[in-house]
Amino acid sequence: MSEVNVTELDPDRLPEHVAIIMDGNGRWAKQNGLNRVRGHEAGAKSVRSVTELCRELGGIKTLSLYAFSTENWRRSNAEVSALFALLSKYIKLEINNLHNENIRIKFMGRTDGLAKALLAEMRDSEEKTKHNTAMTLNLAVNYGSRSEIVDACKAIVDDIEQGVLAKGDIDEQSISDRLYLPETQELDLLIRTSGELRLSNFMLWQLSYSEIVVTDTYWPDFHKPQLMEALREYQSRKRNFGART
Ligand code: IPE
Ligand code: IPE
Ligand code: MG
């Protein structure tokens, strides 16, 4: 059972697709007199609580979490290695639990630069959970939105060269269909923790009309009550999609 009161939310107006820029692990560690890696470890616990609540609520069909950006390679080798070690540990620890909860796991991002063993774990976990239907957990690893759009453009050119697509037929759907996870494009709610007011190259195409909630809470302190708060905020918004109000 959850430690939050889920009846505070309107079950018919839950966002179908929630994405989170999980930021602030380093600042949380500093605040607590710990090194940055301890902050990332603590952040993994938040991944668990947030996934659990989304699953419990039922209406949220997809949760996308930004775990490692194409720009995060600019960090020290030690921190980058620690982040990938943590991802591997997370997969090993959580995969059975996710599977039992009927959650499908998917990864989005480029594979170059990732260790073969980690890639195998990622592929195995996708394979094991591919028939699960309750919710999809997308983990963005070595993900950059601009790279994703560049890769989609290349796929379009390939299809034109092979004669399966005509230039005149290219539309928004043609690009959406060639993103890393074409089946989960529309984003209803983007949450960013730790107060930064920027997108940091995350899902730029998909969040054209998503609601954005930024909280000052550092990611390791973001648990079920904080997610409830963000969902209440989402439900208080009026979405127009360009129509008259
Ligand atoms: C987010 O926390 C985790 C990753 C980007 C991998 P940070 O490590 O960016 O934490 P801050 O922003 O330095 O506090
Ligand atoms: C965004 O956070 C990337 C992830 C959460 C994985 P960063 O901490 O890397 O973003 P910037 O550098 O502050 O924009
Ligand atoms: Mg950061």
Coordinates of C-alpha atoms and ligand atoms in Angstrom, one line a residue:
M1 CA 0.0 0.0 0.0
S2 CA 1.1 3.5 -0.7
E3 CA 1.9 6.1 2.0
V4 CA 0.0 8.7 -0.1
N5 CA -3.8 9.2 -0.5
V6 CA -4.3 8.5 -4.2
T7 CA -8.0 9.4 -4.0
E8 CA -6.8 13.1 -4.0
L9 CA -6.4 12.7 -7.7
D10 CA -9.0 12.5 -10.4
P11 CA -8.4 9.0 -11.9
D12 CA -9.9 10.0 -15.3
R13 CA -7.5 13.0 -15.7
L14 CA -4.1 11.4 -15.1
P15 CA -1.4 12.1 -17.6
E16 CA -0.8 9.0 -19.8
H17 CA 2.8 9.8 -20.3
V18 CA 5.0 11.4 -17.6
A19 CA 8.7 12.2 -18.1
I20 CA 11.2 13.2 -15.5
I21 CA 14.5 15.0 -15.7
M22 CA 16.0 13.5 -12.5
D23 CA 18.3 16.3 -11.5
G24 CA 20.0 17.4 -8.3
N25 CA 21.8 14.2 -7.1
G26 CA 25.1 16.1 -6.8
R27 CA 23.7 19.0 -4.9
W28 CA 21.8 16.6 -2.6
A29 CA 25.1 14.8 -1.9
K30 CA 26.9 18.0 -1.2
Q31 CA 24.1 19.2 1.2
N32 CA 24.5 15.9 3.1
G33 CA 28.3 16.0 3.2
L34 CA 28.6 13.0 0.8
N35 CA 30.3 12.4 -2.5
R36 CA 28.4 12.7 -5.8
V37 CA 28.1 9.0 -6.3
R38 CA 26.2 8.6 -3.0
G39 CA 23.8 11.1 -4.5
H40 CA 23.3 9.0 -7.6
E41 CA 22.8 5.9 -5.4
A42 CA 20.2 7.7 -3.3
G43 CA 18.5 8.8 -6.6
A44 CA 18.0 5.1 -7.6
K45 CA 15.6 4.8 -4.6
S46 CA 13.5 7.6 -5.9
V47 CA 13.3 5.8 -9.2
R48 CA 11.8 2.9 -7.3
S49 CA 9.2 4.9 -5.4
V50 CA 8.1 7.0 -8.4
T51 CA 7.7 3.9 -10.6
E52 CA 5.7 2.2 -7.8
L53 CA 3.3 5.1 -7.5
C54 CA 2.8 5.4 -11.3
R55 CA 2.0 1.7 -11.4
E56 CA -0.4 1.9 -8.5
L57 CA -2.3 4.8 -10.0
G58 CA -3.0 2.8 -13.1
G59 CA -3.8 5.6 -15.6
I60 CA -0.2 6.5 -16.3
K61 CA 0.8 4.3 -19.2
T62 CA 4.3 5.4 -19.8
L63 CA 7.0 6.8 -17.5
S64 CA 10.2 8.2 -19.2
L65 CA 13.2 8.9 -17.0
Y66 CA 16.3 10.8 -18.1
A67 CA 19.2 8.7 -16.7
F68 CA 22.2 9.8 -18.8
S69 CA 22.4 12.4 -21.5
T70 CA 24.7 12.6 -24.5
E71 CA 26.3 15.6 -22.7
N72 CA 26.9 13.7 -19.4
W73 CA 30.1 12.2 -21.0
R74 CA 31.6 15.6 -20.1
R75 CA 31.8 14.5 -16.5
S76 CA 34.8 12.8 -14.9
N77 CA 35.6 9.3 -15.9
A78 CA 35.0 8.2 -12.3
E79 CA 31.5 9.7 -12.2
V80 CA 30.5 8.3 -15.7
S81 CA 31.7 4.8 -14.7
A82 CA 29.8 5.0 -11.4
L83 CA 26.6 6.0 -13.2
F84 CA 26.9 3.0 -15.6
A85 CA 27.7 0.7 -12.7
L86 CA 24.7 1.9 -10.9
L87 CA 22.5 1.4 -14.0
S88 CA 23.7 -2.2 -14.3
K89 CA 23.0 -2.7 -10.5
Y90 CA 19.6 -1.2 -10.9
I91 CA 18.7 -3.6 -13.8
K92 CA 19.9 -6.6 -11.9
L93 CA 18.0 -5.6 -8.7
E94 CA 14.8 -4.4 -10.2
I95 CA 14.1 -6.5 -13.3
N96 CA 12.2 -9.3 -11.5
N97 CA 10.2 -6.8 -9.5
L98 CA 9.3 -4.8 -12.6
H99 CA 8.4 -8.0 -14.4
N100 CA 6.2 -9.2 -11.6
E101 CA 4.4 -5.8 -11.7
N102 CA 3.7 -6.4 -15.4
I103 CA 5.9 -3.4 -16.3
R104 CA 7.7 -3.3 -19.6
I105 CA 11.2 -1.7 -19.7
K106 CA 12.6 0.0 -22.7
F107 CA 15.8 2.0 -23.3
M108 CA 16.2 5.0 -25.6
G109 CA 19.4 6.5 -26.7
R110 CA 22.5 5.8 -28.8
T111 CA 24.4 2.6 -28.0
D112 CA 27.8 3.8 -29.0
G113 CA 30.2 4.2 -26.1
L114 CA 28.2 1.8 -23.9
A115 CA 29.9 -1.4 -22.6
K116 CA 28.9 -4.6 -24.3
A117 CA 28.0 -6.2 -21.0
L118 CA 25.7 -3.4 -20.1
L119 CA 24.1 -3.4 -23.5
A120 CA 23.4 -7.1 -23.2
E121 CA 21.7 -6.5 -19.8
M122 CA 19.6 -3.7 -21.3
R123 CA 18.5 -5.9 -24.3
D124 CA 17.8 -8.9 -22.0
S125 CA 15.6 -6.8 -19.7
E126 CA 13.7 -5.4 -22.7
E127 CA 13.3 -8.9 -24.0
K128 CA 12.1 -10.4 -20.7
T129 CA 9.5 -7.7 -20.2
K130 CA 8.3 -7.2 -23.8
H131 CA 4.9 -8.7 -23.3
N132 CA 4.1 -6.7 -20.1
T133 CA 1.1 -4.4 -20.4
A134 CA 0.4 -2.5 -17.2
M135 CA 3.0 0.3 -17.8
T136 CA 6.1 1.0 -19.8
L137 CA 9.2 2.4 -18.1
N138 CA 11.5 4.2 -20.7
L139 CA 15.0 4.8 -19.5
A140 CA 16.8 7.4 -21.5
V141 CA 20.5 6.3 -21.5
N142 CA 23.1 8.1 -23.7
Y143 CA 20.0 10.0 -24.9
G144 CA 20.0 13.4 -26.6
S145 CA 17.0 14.8 -28.3
R146 CA 19.0 16.4 -31.1
S147 CA 20.7 13.1 -31.8
E148 CA 17.3 11.4 -31.9
I149 CA 16.0 13.9 -34.5
V150 CA 19.3 13.6 -36.5
D151 CA 18.8 9.8 -36.5
A152 CA 15.2 10.2 -37.6
C153 CA 16.3 12.4 -40.5
K154 CA 18.8 9.8 -41.6
A155 CA 16.2 7.1 -41.4
I156 CA 13.9 9.2 -43.7
V157 CA 16.7 9.7 -46.2
D158 CA 17.4 5.9 -46.2
D159 CA 13.7 5.3 -46.8
I160 CA 13.6 7.8 -49.7
E161 CA 16.7 6.2 -51.2
Q162 CA 15.1 2.8 -51.0
G163 CA 12.0 4.1 -52.6
V164 CA 9.6 3.4 -49.7
L165 CA 9.0 7.0 -48.9
A166 CA 8.5 10.0 -51.2
K167 CA 9.7 13.5 -50.3
G168 CA 6.2 14.9 -50.8
D169 CA 4.8 12.4 -48.2
I170 CA 7.1 13.6 -45.3
D171 CA 5.0 15.0 -42.5
E172 CA 5.2 15.2 -38.7
Q173 CA 4.1 11.6 -38.4
S174 CA 7.1 10.5 -40.6
I175 CA 9.4 12.0 -38.1
S176 CA 7.5 10.7 -35.0
D177 CA 7.5 7.2 -36.5
R178 CA 11.3 7.3 -36.7
L179 CA 12.1 8.4 -33.2
Y180 CA 13.7 5.9 -30.8
L181 CA 10.4 4.8 -29.3
P182 CA 7.8 5.7 -31.8
E183 CA 5.0 4.1 -29.9
T184 CA 5.3 6.6 -27.0
Q185 CA 5.6 10.0 -28.5
E186 CA 3.1 12.4 -26.9
L187 CA 4.2 13.7 -23.5
D188 CA 1.6 15.0 -21.1
L189 CA 3.7 16.0 -18.1
L190 CA 7.4 16.8 -17.8
I191 CA 8.8 17.1 -14.3
R192 CA 12.2 18.5 -13.6
T193 CA 13.6 18.3 -10.1
S194 CA 16.1 20.6 -8.4
G195 CA 14.8 23.9 -9.8
E196 CA 16.7 24.3 -13.1
L197 CA 14.5 25.9 -15.7
R198 CA 15.8 24.2 -18.8
L199 CA 15.2 21.1 -20.9
S200 CA 18.9 19.9 -21.2
N201 CA 18.2 18.2 -24.6
F202 CA 15.4 16.0 -23.4
M203 CA 12.5 14.9 -25.7
L204 CA 12.3 18.2 -27.5
W205 CA 10.0 16.9 -30.2
Q206 CA 7.7 15.0 -27.9
L207 CA 7.1 17.7 -25.3
S208 CA 5.7 20.3 -27.7
Y209 CA 2.5 20.5 -25.8
S210 CA 3.3 18.9 -22.5
E211 CA 2.7 20.6 -19.2
I212 CA 5.9 21.4 -17.3
V213 CA 6.3 21.2 -13.5
V214 CA 9.6 22.2 -12.0
T215 CA 10.2 21.5 -8.3
D216 CA 13.1 22.7 -6.2
T217 CA 13.3 19.3 -4.5
Y218 CA 16.5 17.4 -5.3
W219 CA 15.9 14.1 -7.0
P220 CA 16.9 11.9 -4.0
D221 CA 14.2 13.7 -1.9
F222 CA 11.6 13.2 -4.6
H223 CA 9.3 10.3 -3.5
K224 CA 5.6 9.5 -3.7
P225 CA 4.3 12.6 -1.9
Q226 CA 6.3 14.9 -4.2
L227 CA 5.0 13.0 -7.3
M228 CA 1.5 13.4 -5.9
E229 CA 2.0 17.1 -5.6
A230 CA 3.2 17.3 -9.2
L231 CA 0.2 15.3 -10.4
R232 CA -2.2 17.6 -8.5
E233 CA -0.5 20.6 -10.1
Y234 CA -0.9 18.9 -13.5
Q235 CA -4.6 18.3 -12.8
S236 CA -5.1 22.0 -12.0
R237 CA -3.9 23.0 -15.4
K238 CA -6.1 23.8 -18.4
R239 CA -4.6 22.4 -21.6
N240 CA -5.6 24.3 -24.8
F241 CA -3.5 22.9 -27.6
G242 CA -3.8 26.2 -29.4
A243 CA -7.6 26.3 -29.3
R244 CA -9.6 29.3 -28.0
T245 CA -10.0 29.3 -24.3
Ligands
IPE1 C1 21.3 14.2 -12.0 O1 21.9 14.7 -11.0 C2 21.9 12.9 -12.4 C3 22.5 12.9 -13.8 C4 22.6 13.9 -14.5 C5 23.1 11.6 -14.2 P1 23.2 15.7 -11.2 O2 24.4 14.8 -11.1 O3 23.1 16.5 -12.4 O4 23.1 16.6 -9.9 P2 23.5 18.1 -9.8 O5 22.8 18.8 -10.9 O6 25.0 18.2 -10.0 O7 23.0 18.5 -8.4
IPE2 C1 20.1 16.5 -17.2 O1 20.7 16.9 -16.1 C2 20.4 15.0 -17.6 C3 19.9 14.0 -16.7 C4 19.1 14.2 -15.7 C5 20.3 12.7 -17.0 P1 22.1 17.6 -16.1 O2 22.5 17.9 -14.7 O3 23.1 16.9 -16.9 O4 21.7 19.0 -16.9 P2 22.4 20.4 -17.0 O5 23.8 20.1 -17.4 O6 22.3 21.0 -15.6 O7 21.7 21.1 -18.0
MG3 MG 22.4 18.3 -12.8

